[in-house]
PDB file of C-alpha atoms in Angstrom:
ATOM      1  CA  MET N   1      82.193 -82.123 -21.453  1.00  0.00           C
ATOM      2  CA  GLU N   2      81.170 -78.845 -19.887  1.00  0.00           C
ATOM      3  CA  LYS N   3      83.406 -75.878 -20.692  1.00  0.00           C
ATOM      4  CA  PRO N   4      84.709 -73.843 -17.768  1.00  0.00           C
ATOM      5  CA  TYR N   5      82.933 -70.544 -17.226  1.00  0.00           C
ATOM      6  CA  THR N   6      84.845 -67.445 -18.320  1.00  0.00           C
ATOM      7  CA  GLU N   7      83.663 -63.860 -18.122  1.00  0.00           C
ATOM      8  CA  SER N   8      83.296 -62.082 -21.405  1.00  0.00           C
ATOM      9  CA  PRO N   9      85.352 -58.883 -21.745  1.00  0.00           C
ATOM     10  CA  THR N  10      83.480 -55.700 -20.998  1.00  0.00           C
ATOM     11  CA  ALA N  11      84.043 -52.092 -21.948  1.00  0.00           C
ATOM     12  CA  ALA N  12      85.563 -51.501 -18.506  1.00  0.00           C
ATOM     13  CA  ASP N  13      88.234 -54.127 -19.208  1.00  0.00           C
ATOM     14  CA  ALA N  14      89.191 -52.676 -22.579  1.00  0.00           C
ATOM     15  CA  PRO N  15      92.690 -51.151 -22.687  1.00  0.00           C
ATOM     16  CA  ILE N  16      92.940 -47.397 -22.327  1.00  0.00           C
ATOM     17  CA  THR N  17      95.549 -45.284 -24.081  1.00  0.00           C
ATOM     18  CA  CYS N  18      97.294 -42.915 -21.677  1.00  0.00           C
ATOM     19  CA  LEU N  19      97.069 -39.352 -22.990  1.00  0.00           C
ATOM     20  CA  ASN N  20     100.410 -38.435 -21.438  1.00  0.00           C
ATOM     21  CA  CYS N  21     102.750 -41.185 -22.715  1.00  0.00           C
ATOM     22  CA  GLY N  22     100.606 -43.261 -25.111  1.00  0.00           C
ATOM     23  CA  GLU N  23     100.923 -46.475 -23.072  1.00  0.00           C
ATOM     24  CA  ALA N  24      98.075 -48.999 -23.364  1.00  0.00           C
ATOM     25  CA  CYS N  25      96.904 -49.672 -19.821  1.00  0.00           C
ATOM     26  CA  SER N  26      93.993 -50.550 -17.566  1.00  0.00           C
ATOM     27  CA  GLY N  27      93.061 -49.481 -14.078  1.00  0.00           C
ATOM     28  CA  ASN N  28      92.999 -46.034 -12.560  1.00  0.00           C
ATOM     29  CA  TYR N  29      96.575 -44.991 -13.302  1.00  0.00           C
ATOM     30  CA  CYS N  30      99.056 -45.523 -16.091  1.00  0.00           C
ATOM     31  CA  PRO N  31     101.783 -47.983 -14.957  1.00  0.00           C
ATOM     32  CA  ASN N  32     104.341 -46.206 -17.135  1.00  0.00           C
ATOM     33  CA  CYS N  33     104.026 -42.529 -16.090  1.00  0.00           C
ATOM     34  CA  GLY N  34     101.477 -42.566 -13.255  1.00  0.00           C
ATOM     35  CA  GLN N  35      98.924 -40.194 -14.810  1.00  0.00           C
ATOM     36  CA  SER N  36      95.267 -40.903 -14.083  1.00  0.00           C
ATOM     37  CA  THR N  37      93.541 -42.823 -16.878  1.00  0.00           C
ATOM     38  CA  ALA N  38      90.448 -40.690 -16.217  1.00  0.00           C
ATOM     39  CA  THR N  39      92.250 -37.679 -17.724  1.00  0.00           C
ATOM     40  CA  SER N  40      90.146 -36.311 -20.556  1.00  0.00           C
ATOM     41  CA  ARG N  41      89.579 -33.087 -22.415  1.00  0.00           C
ATOM     42  CA  LEU N  42      89.882 -30.018 -20.226  1.00  0.00           C
ATOM     43  CA  ARG N  43      86.456 -28.732 -19.171  1.00  0.00           C
ATOM     44  CA  PRO N  44      85.320 -26.265 -16.484  1.00  0.00           C
ATOM     45  CA  ARG N  45      84.640 -28.989 -13.887  1.00  0.00           C
ATOM     46  CA  SER N  46      87.889 -30.864 -14.514  1.00  0.00           C
ATOM     47  CA  PHE N  47      89.787 -27.570 -14.598  1.00  0.00           C
ATOM     48  CA  MET N  48      88.546 -26.691 -11.096  1.00  0.00           C
ATOM     49  CA  LEU N  49      89.237 -30.190  -9.737  1.00  0.00           C
ATOM     50  CA  ASP N  50      92.766 -30.141 -11.146  1.00  0.00           C
ATOM     51  CA  THR N  51      93.320 -26.741  -9.581  1.00  0.00           C
ATOM     52  CA  LEU N  52      92.113 -27.817  -6.126  1.00  0.00           C
ATOM     53  CA  SER N  53      94.186 -30.993  -6.148  1.00  0.00           C
ATOM     54  CA  GLY N  54      97.225 -29.080  -7.380  1.00  0.00           C
ATOM     55  CA  LEU N  55      96.974 -26.625  -4.465  1.00  0.00           C
ATOM     56  CA  LEU N  56      97.718 -29.487  -2.082  1.00  0.00           C
ATOM     57  CA  ARG N  57     101.104 -30.286  -3.594  1.00  0.00           C
ATOM     58  CA  VAL N  58     103.997 -28.313  -5.037  1.00  0.00           C
ATOM     59  CA  ASN N  59     106.768 -30.626  -6.225  1.00  0.00           C
ATOM     60  CA  ARG N  60     109.467 -30.703  -8.835  1.00  0.00           C
ATOM     61  CA  GLY N  61     106.765 -29.940 -11.384  1.00  0.00           C
ATOM     62  CA  PHE N  62     107.102 -26.279 -10.350  1.00  0.00           C
ATOM     63  CA  PHE N  63     110.698 -26.050 -11.592  1.00  0.00           C
ATOM     64  CA  PHE N  64     109.965 -28.128 -14.688  1.00  0.00           C
ATOM     65  CA  THR N  65     106.978 -25.936 -15.530  1.00  0.00           C
ATOM     66  CA  SER N  66     108.924 -22.723 -14.855  1.00  0.00           C
ATOM     67  CA  TRP N  67     111.726 -23.729 -17.217  1.00  0.00           C
ATOM     68  CA  HIS N  68     109.403 -24.735 -20.036  1.00  0.00           C
ATOM     69  CA  LEU N  69     107.238 -21.619 -19.604  1.00  0.00           C
ATOM     70  CA  LEU N  70     110.410 -19.593 -19.983  1.00  0.00           C
ATOM     71  CA  ILE N  71     111.698 -21.252 -23.175  1.00  0.00           C
ATOM     72  CA  HIS N  72     108.525 -22.383 -24.994  1.00  0.00           C
ATOM     73  CA  PRO N  73     105.242 -21.659 -23.158  1.00  0.00           C
ATOM     74  CA  TRP N  74     103.166 -22.674 -26.202  1.00  0.00           C
ATOM     75  CA  GLU N  75     104.288 -26.288 -25.717  1.00  0.00           C
ATOM     76  CA  VAL N  76     103.146 -26.193 -22.093  1.00  0.00           C
ATOM     77  CA  ILE N  77      99.735 -24.945 -23.249  1.00  0.00           C
ATOM     78  CA  ARG N  78      99.456 -27.577 -25.996  1.00  0.00           C
ATOM     79  CA  ASP N  79     100.545 -30.410 -23.704  1.00  0.00           C
ATOM     80  CA  TYR N  80      98.138 -29.432 -20.939  1.00  0.00           C
ATOM     81  CA  ALA N  81      95.226 -29.073 -23.345  1.00  0.00           C
ATOM     82  CA  ALA N  82      96.064 -32.454 -24.917  1.00  0.00           C
ATOM     83  CA  GLY N  83      96.035 -34.217 -21.548  1.00  0.00           C
ATOM     84  CA  ARG N  84      99.803 -34.514 -21.028  1.00  0.00           C
ATOM     85  CA  ARG N  85      99.708 -32.915 -17.564  1.00  0.00           C
ATOM     86  CA  VAL N  86     101.596 -35.139 -15.127  1.00  0.00           C
ATOM     87  CA  ARG N  87     104.882 -33.227 -15.586  1.00  0.00           C
ATOM     88  CA  TYR N  88     103.358 -29.782 -15.092  1.00  0.00           C
ATOM     89  CA  LEU N  89     102.095 -27.879 -12.101  1.00  0.00           C
ATOM     90  CA  ALA N  90      98.479 -26.766 -12.563  1.00  0.00           C
ATOM     91  CA  PRO N  91      98.222 -23.164 -13.881  1.00  0.00           C
ATOM     92  CA  VAL N  92      96.467 -21.636 -10.861  1.00  0.00           C
ATOM     93  CA  SER N  93      98.772 -23.438  -8.391  1.00  0.00           C
ATOM     94  CA  MET N  94     101.725 -22.162 -10.403  1.00  0.00           C
ATOM     95  CA  LEU N  95     100.289 -18.641 -10.276  1.00  0.00           C
ATOM     96  CA  LEU N  96      99.908 -18.691  -6.483  1.00  0.00           C
ATOM     97  CA  VAL N  97     103.489 -19.862  -5.928  1.00  0.00           C
ATOM     98  CA  LEU N  98     104.887 -17.299  -8.367  1.00  0.00           C
ATOM     99  CA  CYS N  99     102.885 -14.475  -6.746  1.00  0.00           C
ATOM    100  CA  LEU N 100     104.404 -15.405  -3.375  1.00  0.00           C
ATOM    101  CA  VAL N 101     107.927 -15.435  -4.844  1.00  0.00           C
ATOM    102  CA  SER N 102     107.265 -12.104  -6.592  1.00  0.00           C
ATOM    103  CA  VAL N 103     106.086 -10.448  -3.365  1.00  0.00           C
ATOM    104  CA  VAL N 104     109.272 -11.562  -1.593  1.00  0.00           C
ATOM    105  CA  ALA N 105     111.439 -10.360  -4.494  1.00  0.00           C
ATOM    106  CA  ASP N 106     109.678  -6.972  -4.643  1.00  0.00           C
ATOM    107  CA  SER N 107     110.242  -6.471  -0.925  1.00  0.00           C
ATOM    108  CA  LEU N 108     113.989  -6.888  -1.484  1.00  0.00           C
ATOM    109  CA  ALA N 109     114.198  -4.491  -4.423  1.00  0.00           C
ATOM    110  CA  PRO N 110     115.284  -0.904  -3.754  1.00  0.00           C
ATOM    111  CA  SER N 111     112.602   1.716  -4.178  1.00  0.00           C
ATOM    112  CA  SER N 112     112.878   3.617  -7.459  1.00  0.00           C
ATOM    113  CA  ASP N 113     109.592   5.469  -7.162  1.00  0.00           C
ATOM    114  CA  SER N 114     110.077   9.049  -8.347  1.00  0.00           C
ATOM    115  CA  LEU N 115     106.391   9.862  -8.797  1.00  0.00           C
ATOM    116  CA  SER N 116     105.237   9.539  -5.162  1.00  0.00           C
ATOM    117  CA  PRO N 117     107.260  12.526  -3.842  1.00  0.00           C
ATOM    118  CA  MET N 118     105.831  14.684  -6.620  1.00  0.00           C
ATOM    119  CA  LEU N 119     102.301  13.533  -5.772  1.00  0.00           C
ATOM    120  CA  ASP N 120     102.933  14.271  -2.082  1.00  0.00           C
ATOM    121  CA  GLU N 121     103.988  17.783  -3.042  1.00  0.00           C
ATOM    122  CA  ARG N 122     100.884  18.254  -5.197  1.00  0.00           C
ATOM    123  CA  MET N 123      98.681  17.010  -2.351  1.00  0.00           C
ATOM    124  CA  ALA N 124     100.276  19.520   0.030  1.00  0.00           C
ATOM    125  CA  GLN N 125      99.743  22.346  -2.481  1.00  0.00           C
ATOM    126  CA  ALA N 126      96.200  21.338  -3.465  1.00  0.00           C
ATOM    127  CA  ALA N 127      93.866  24.338  -3.347  1.00  0.00           C
ATOM    128  CA  THR N 128      90.658  22.294  -3.157  1.00  0.00           C
ATOM    129  CA  ARG N 129      89.629  19.058  -1.517  1.00  0.00           C
ATOM    130  CA  GLY N 130      88.786  17.640  -4.938  1.00  0.00           C
ATOM    131  CA  ALA N 131      92.365  18.209  -6.134  1.00  0.00           C
ATOM    132  CA  TYR N 132      93.698  16.629  -2.967  1.00  0.00           C
ATOM    133  CA  TRP N 133      91.548  13.518  -3.411  1.00  0.00           C
ATOM    134  CA  PHE N 134      92.600  13.312  -7.064  1.00  0.00           C
ATOM    135  CA  TYR N 135      96.332  13.204  -6.246  1.00  0.00           C
ATOM    136  CA  ALA N 136      95.786  10.934  -3.246  1.00  0.00           C
ATOM    137  CA  ALA N 137      93.886   8.426  -5.391  1.00  0.00           C
ATOM    138  CA  LEU N 138      96.550   8.615  -8.090  1.00  0.00           C
ATOM    139  CA  LYS N 139      99.253   7.848  -5.513  1.00  0.00           C
ATOM    140  CA  TYR N 140      97.227   4.957  -4.101  1.00  0.00           C
ATOM    141  CA  VAL N 141      96.872   3.320  -7.510  1.00  0.00           C
ATOM    142  CA  TRP N 142     100.494   4.022  -8.452  1.00  0.00           C
ATOM    143  CA  THR N 143     101.998   2.558  -5.256  1.00  0.00           C
ATOM    144  CA  SER N 144      99.848  -0.598  -5.151  1.00  0.00           C
ATOM    145  CA  PRO N 145     101.557  -3.447  -7.079  1.00  0.00           C
ATOM    146  CA  VAL N 146      98.613  -5.722  -6.374  1.00  0.00           C
ATOM    147  CA  LEU N 147      96.209  -3.339  -8.111  1.00  0.00           C
ATOM    148  CA  GLN N 148      98.586  -2.863 -11.027  1.00  0.00           C
ATOM    149  CA  ASN N 149      98.950  -6.608 -11.563  1.00  0.00           C
ATOM    150  CA  LEU N 150      95.198  -7.106 -11.369  1.00  0.00           C
ATOM    151  CA  ILE N 151      94.626  -4.316 -13.880  1.00  0.00           C
ATOM    152  CA  PHE N 152      97.050  -5.827 -16.385  1.00  0.00           C
ATOM    153  CA  PHE N 153      96.356  -9.540 -15.857  1.00  0.00           C
ATOM    154  CA  ILE N 154      92.592  -9.788 -15.366  1.00  0.00           C
ATOM    155  CA  PRO N 155      91.694  -8.327 -18.802  1.00  0.00           C
ATOM    156  CA  ALA N 156      94.008 -10.839 -20.498  1.00  0.00           C
ATOM    157  CA  VAL N 157      92.479 -13.743 -18.578  1.00  0.00           C
ATOM    158  CA  ILE N 158      88.976 -12.598 -19.569  1.00  0.00           C
ATOM    159  CA  LEU N 159      89.569 -11.545 -23.176  1.00  0.00           C
ATOM    160  CA  VAL N 160      91.618 -14.503 -24.445  1.00  0.00           C
ATOM    161  CA  PRO N 161      88.763 -17.037 -24.002  1.00  0.00           C
ATOM    162  CA  VAL N 162      86.225 -14.608 -25.474  1.00  0.00           C
ATOM    163  CA  ILE N 163      88.170 -13.525 -28.569  1.00  0.00           C
ATOM    164  CA  PHE N 164      90.054 -16.721 -29.365  1.00  0.00           C
ATOM    165  CA  ARG N 165      86.864 -18.786 -29.348  1.00  0.00           C
ATOM    166  CA  LYS N 166      85.732 -16.702 -32.303  1.00  0.00           C
ATOM    167  CA  TYR N 167      88.963 -17.187 -34.252  1.00  0.00           C
ATOM    168  CA  GLY N 168      89.636 -20.758 -33.150  1.00  0.00           C
ATOM    169  CA  GLY N 169      86.791 -22.301 -35.109  1.00  0.00           C
ATOM    170  CA  GLY N 170      85.309 -24.009 -32.058  1.00  0.00           C
ATOM    171  CA  ARG N 171      88.299 -26.342 -31.651  1.00  0.00           C
ATOM    172  CA  TYR N 172      88.867 -25.348 -28.022  1.00  0.00           C
ATOM    173  CA  ASN N 173      86.557 -24.490 -25.135  1.00  0.00           C
ATOM    174  CA  ALA N 174      86.548 -21.672 -22.593  1.00  0.00           C
ATOM    175  CA  ALA N 175      88.379 -23.686 -19.927  1.00  0.00           C
ATOM    176  CA  GLU N 176      91.240 -24.449 -22.316  1.00  0.00           C
ATOM    177  CA  TYR N 177      91.605 -20.781 -23.252  1.00  0.00           C
ATOM    178  CA  LEU N 178      91.431 -19.836 -19.567  1.00  0.00           C
ATOM    179  CA  MET N 179      94.216 -22.325 -18.816  1.00  0.00           C
ATOM    180  CA  ALA N 180      96.344 -20.787 -21.597  1.00  0.00           C
ATOM    181  CA  SER N 181      95.879 -17.210 -20.400  1.00  0.00           C
ATOM    182  CA  ILE N 182      96.792 -18.136 -16.800  1.00  0.00           C
ATOM    183  CA  TYR N 183      99.889 -19.985 -17.987  1.00  0.00           C
ATOM    184  CA  MET N 184     100.899 -16.872 -19.929  1.00  0.00           C
ATOM    185  CA  VAL N 185     100.625 -14.815 -16.732  1.00  0.00           C
ATOM    186  CA  ASP N 186     102.816 -17.481 -15.105  1.00  0.00           C
ATOM    187  CA  ALA N 187     105.365 -17.134 -17.908  1.00  0.00           C
ATOM    188  CA  PHE N 188     105.468 -13.359 -17.400  1.00  0.00           C
ATOM    189  CA  LEU N 189     106.056 -13.764 -13.655  1.00  0.00           C
ATOM    190  CA  VAL N 190     108.811 -16.351 -14.227  1.00  0.00           C
ATOM    191  CA  PHE N 191     110.596 -13.966 -16.595  1.00  0.00           C
ATOM    192  CA  ASP N 192     110.087 -11.100 -14.146  1.00  0.00           C
ATOM    193  CA  ILE N 193     111.754 -13.148 -11.395  1.00  0.00           C
ATOM    194  CA  VAL N 194     114.636 -14.126 -13.689  1.00  0.00           C
ATOM    195  CA  VAL N 195     115.426 -10.485 -14.563  1.00  0.00           C
ATOM    196  CA  PHE N 196     114.917  -9.336 -10.958  1.00  0.00           C
ATOM    197  CA  PRO N 197     118.685  -8.865 -10.344  1.00  0.00           C
ATOM    198  CA  LEU N 198     118.622  -6.066 -12.948  1.00  0.00           C
ATOM    199  CA  SER N 199     116.477  -4.015 -10.541  1.00  0.00           C
ATOM    200  CA  LEU N 200     119.434  -3.932  -8.138  1.00  0.00           C
ATOM    201  CA  LEU N 201     121.630  -2.079 -10.633  1.00  0.00           C
ATOM    202  CA  PRO N 202     122.290   1.624  -9.927  1.00  0.00           C
ATOM    203  CA  MET N 203     121.326   2.596 -13.502  1.00  0.00           C
ATOM    204  CA  GLY N 204     117.617   2.024 -12.866  1.00  0.00           C
ATOM    205  CA  ASN N 205     115.385  -0.901 -13.642  1.00  0.00           C
ATOM    206  CA  PRO N 206     115.715  -2.036 -17.284  1.00  0.00           C
ATOM    207  CA  GLY N 207     114.195  -5.361 -16.280  1.00  0.00           C
ATOM    208  CA  MET N 208     110.755  -3.747 -15.969  1.00  0.00           C
ATOM    209  CA  TRP N 209     110.701  -2.710 -19.623  1.00  0.00           C
ATOM    210  CA  MET N 210     112.144  -6.067 -20.662  1.00  0.00           C
ATOM    211  CA  SER N 211     109.344  -7.804 -18.758  1.00  0.00           C
ATOM    212  CA  TRP N 212     106.563  -5.871 -20.505  1.00  0.00           C
ATOM    213  CA  LEU N 213     108.192  -6.337 -23.910  1.00  0.00           C
ATOM    214  CA  TYR N 214     108.499 -10.050 -23.167  1.00  0.00           C
ATOM    215  CA  ALA N 215     104.888 -10.225 -21.992  1.00  0.00           C
ATOM    216  CA  LEU N 216     103.520  -8.660 -25.185  1.00  0.00           C
ATOM    217  CA  SER N 217     105.717 -10.449 -27.730  1.00  0.00           C
ATOM    218  CA  VAL N 218     105.791 -13.918 -26.157  1.00  0.00           C
ATOM    219  CA  THR N 219     102.066 -13.874 -25.405  1.00  0.00           C
ATOM    220  CA  VAL N 220     101.249 -13.193 -29.054  1.00  0.00           C
ATOM    221  CA  ILE N 221     103.695 -15.860 -30.294  1.00  0.00           C
ATOM    222  CA  SER N 222     102.609 -18.464 -27.731  1.00  0.00           C
ATOM    223  CA  LEU N 223      98.865 -18.094 -28.230  1.00  0.00           C
ATOM    224  CA  SER N 224      99.194 -18.138 -32.010  1.00  0.00           C
ATOM    225  CA  ARG N 225     101.388 -21.267 -31.914  1.00  0.00           C
ATOM    226  CA  ALA N 226      99.277 -23.038 -29.326  1.00  0.00           C
ATOM    227  CA  PHE N 227      95.846 -22.401 -30.885  1.00  0.00           C
ATOM    228  CA  ARG N 228      96.683 -21.419 -34.476  1.00  0.00           C
ATOM    229  CA  PRO N 229      93.786 -18.940 -34.906  1.00  0.00           C
ATOM    230  CA  ARG N 230      92.053 -18.926 -38.265  1.00  0.00           C
ATOM    231  CA  GLY N 231      91.599 -15.784 -40.284  1.00  0.00           C
ATOM    232  CA  GLY N 232      93.216 -12.399 -39.918  1.00  0.00           C
ATOM    233  CA  GLY N 233      92.496  -9.585 -37.541  1.00  0.00           C
ATOM    234  CA  TRP N 234      92.631 -11.556 -34.297  1.00  0.00           C
ATOM    235  CA  PHE N 235      95.725  -9.709 -33.049  1.00  0.00           C
ATOM    236  CA  ALA N 236      94.274  -6.233 -33.692  1.00  0.00           C
ATOM    237  CA  VAL N 237      90.976  -7.206 -32.049  1.00  0.00           C
ATOM    238  CA  THR N 238      92.726  -8.689 -29.021  1.00  0.00           C
ATOM    239  CA  LEU N 239      95.111  -5.759 -28.558  1.00  0.00           C
ATOM    240  CA  SER N 240      92.441  -3.063 -28.945  1.00  0.00           C
ATOM    241  CA  ALA N 241      90.029  -4.872 -26.601  1.00  0.00           C
ATOM    242  CA  TYR N 242      92.818  -5.337 -24.059  1.00  0.00           C
ATOM    243  CA  VAL N 243      93.819  -1.656 -24.107  1.00  0.00           C
ATOM    244  CA  VAL N 244      90.211  -0.494 -23.767  1.00  0.00           C
ATOM    245  CA  THR N 245      89.580  -2.909 -20.880  1.00  0.00           C
ATOM    246  CA  VAL N 246      92.753  -1.860 -19.039  1.00  0.00           C
ATOM    247  CA  LEU N 247      91.877   1.838 -19.367  1.00  0.00           C
ATOM    248  CA  ALA N 248      88.331   1.133 -18.193  1.00  0.00           C
ATOM    249  CA  LEU N 249      89.626  -0.749 -15.146  1.00  0.00           C
ATOM    250  CA  TYR N 250      92.053   2.075 -14.347  1.00  0.00           C
ATOM    251  CA  PHE N 251      89.179   4.562 -14.528  1.00  0.00           C
ATOM    252  CA  ILE N 252      86.850   2.468 -12.347  1.00  0.00           C
ATOM    253  CA  ILE N 253      89.510   1.795  -9.690  1.00  0.00           C
ATOM    254  CA  PHE N 254      90.566   5.440  -9.729  1.00  0.00           C
ATOM    255  CA  VAL N 255      86.974   6.610  -9.172  1.00  0.00           C
ATOM    256  CA  ILE N 256      86.499   4.098  -6.351  1.00  0.00           C
ATOM    257  CA  ALA N 257      89.756   5.258  -4.739  1.00  0.00           C
ATOM    258  CA  VAL N 258      88.633   8.886  -4.919  1.00  0.00           C
ATOM    259  CA  LEU N 259      85.295   8.035  -3.298  1.00  0.00           C
ATOM    260  CA  LEU N 260      86.898   5.970  -0.525  1.00  0.00           C
ATOM    261  CA  LEU N 261      89.550   8.581   0.246  1.00  0.00           C
ATOM    262  CA  SER N 262      87.012  11.420   0.266  1.00  0.00           C
ATOM    263  CA  ARG N 263      84.908   9.609   2.853  1.00  0.00           C
ATOM    264  CA  SER N 264      87.915   8.950   5.088  1.00  0.00           C
ATOM    265  CA  LEU N 265      88.865  12.625   5.292  1.00  0.00           C
TER     266      LEU N 265
END
């Protein structure tokens, strides 16, 4: 008697373990949590694709991600690097939304700028055109929040992948470190928004100093917990490289501002 024909199982039919919830599944998506079964280790190409797809949707993941970045950002970094991403908003998408919220919040805050009037006075009293351009460029850099954020955030985004790859023993790649550094910028912006009401107090803006203290301390704690760098000296190397890069960027932008302002006069 002839046996009925049955297809032999192939590699494509083998069950896949979902990286987000651990469910054994087949097909394109996990039936338990809905995450794509094609999710794999974070690499430059997948990082860009995740970012582009995340730009098209902002859902409850924004509030979930904001809360967890506020209380334990290292867990967000570890989960995202391990493939447990369905609950979180992608780091760049999160950054864009937070920048928009920050711009709106800054527009509502009362001006506490005490340096600009002094710079205006120095510009009016400048004896030479060079002195005038100097103070004008200084005012331009001081009164531009976009430039200030770029000066402080870009070095961190660049240096974390470079330095931590050396102390991480090759366990993580550049895209994973880039993801972590962007999430840390997100965490700083979330905290900055949370303490925004302090800027409305008549006593000044203590929230600004709280934000920078939070940024430094929580960044160090989060990156060390998320990646567990091997060997000593990584903090000193990171901090010194960051300070040098920030000062270099300030100098370059200041020189460019002087040149641009001198040509416009």
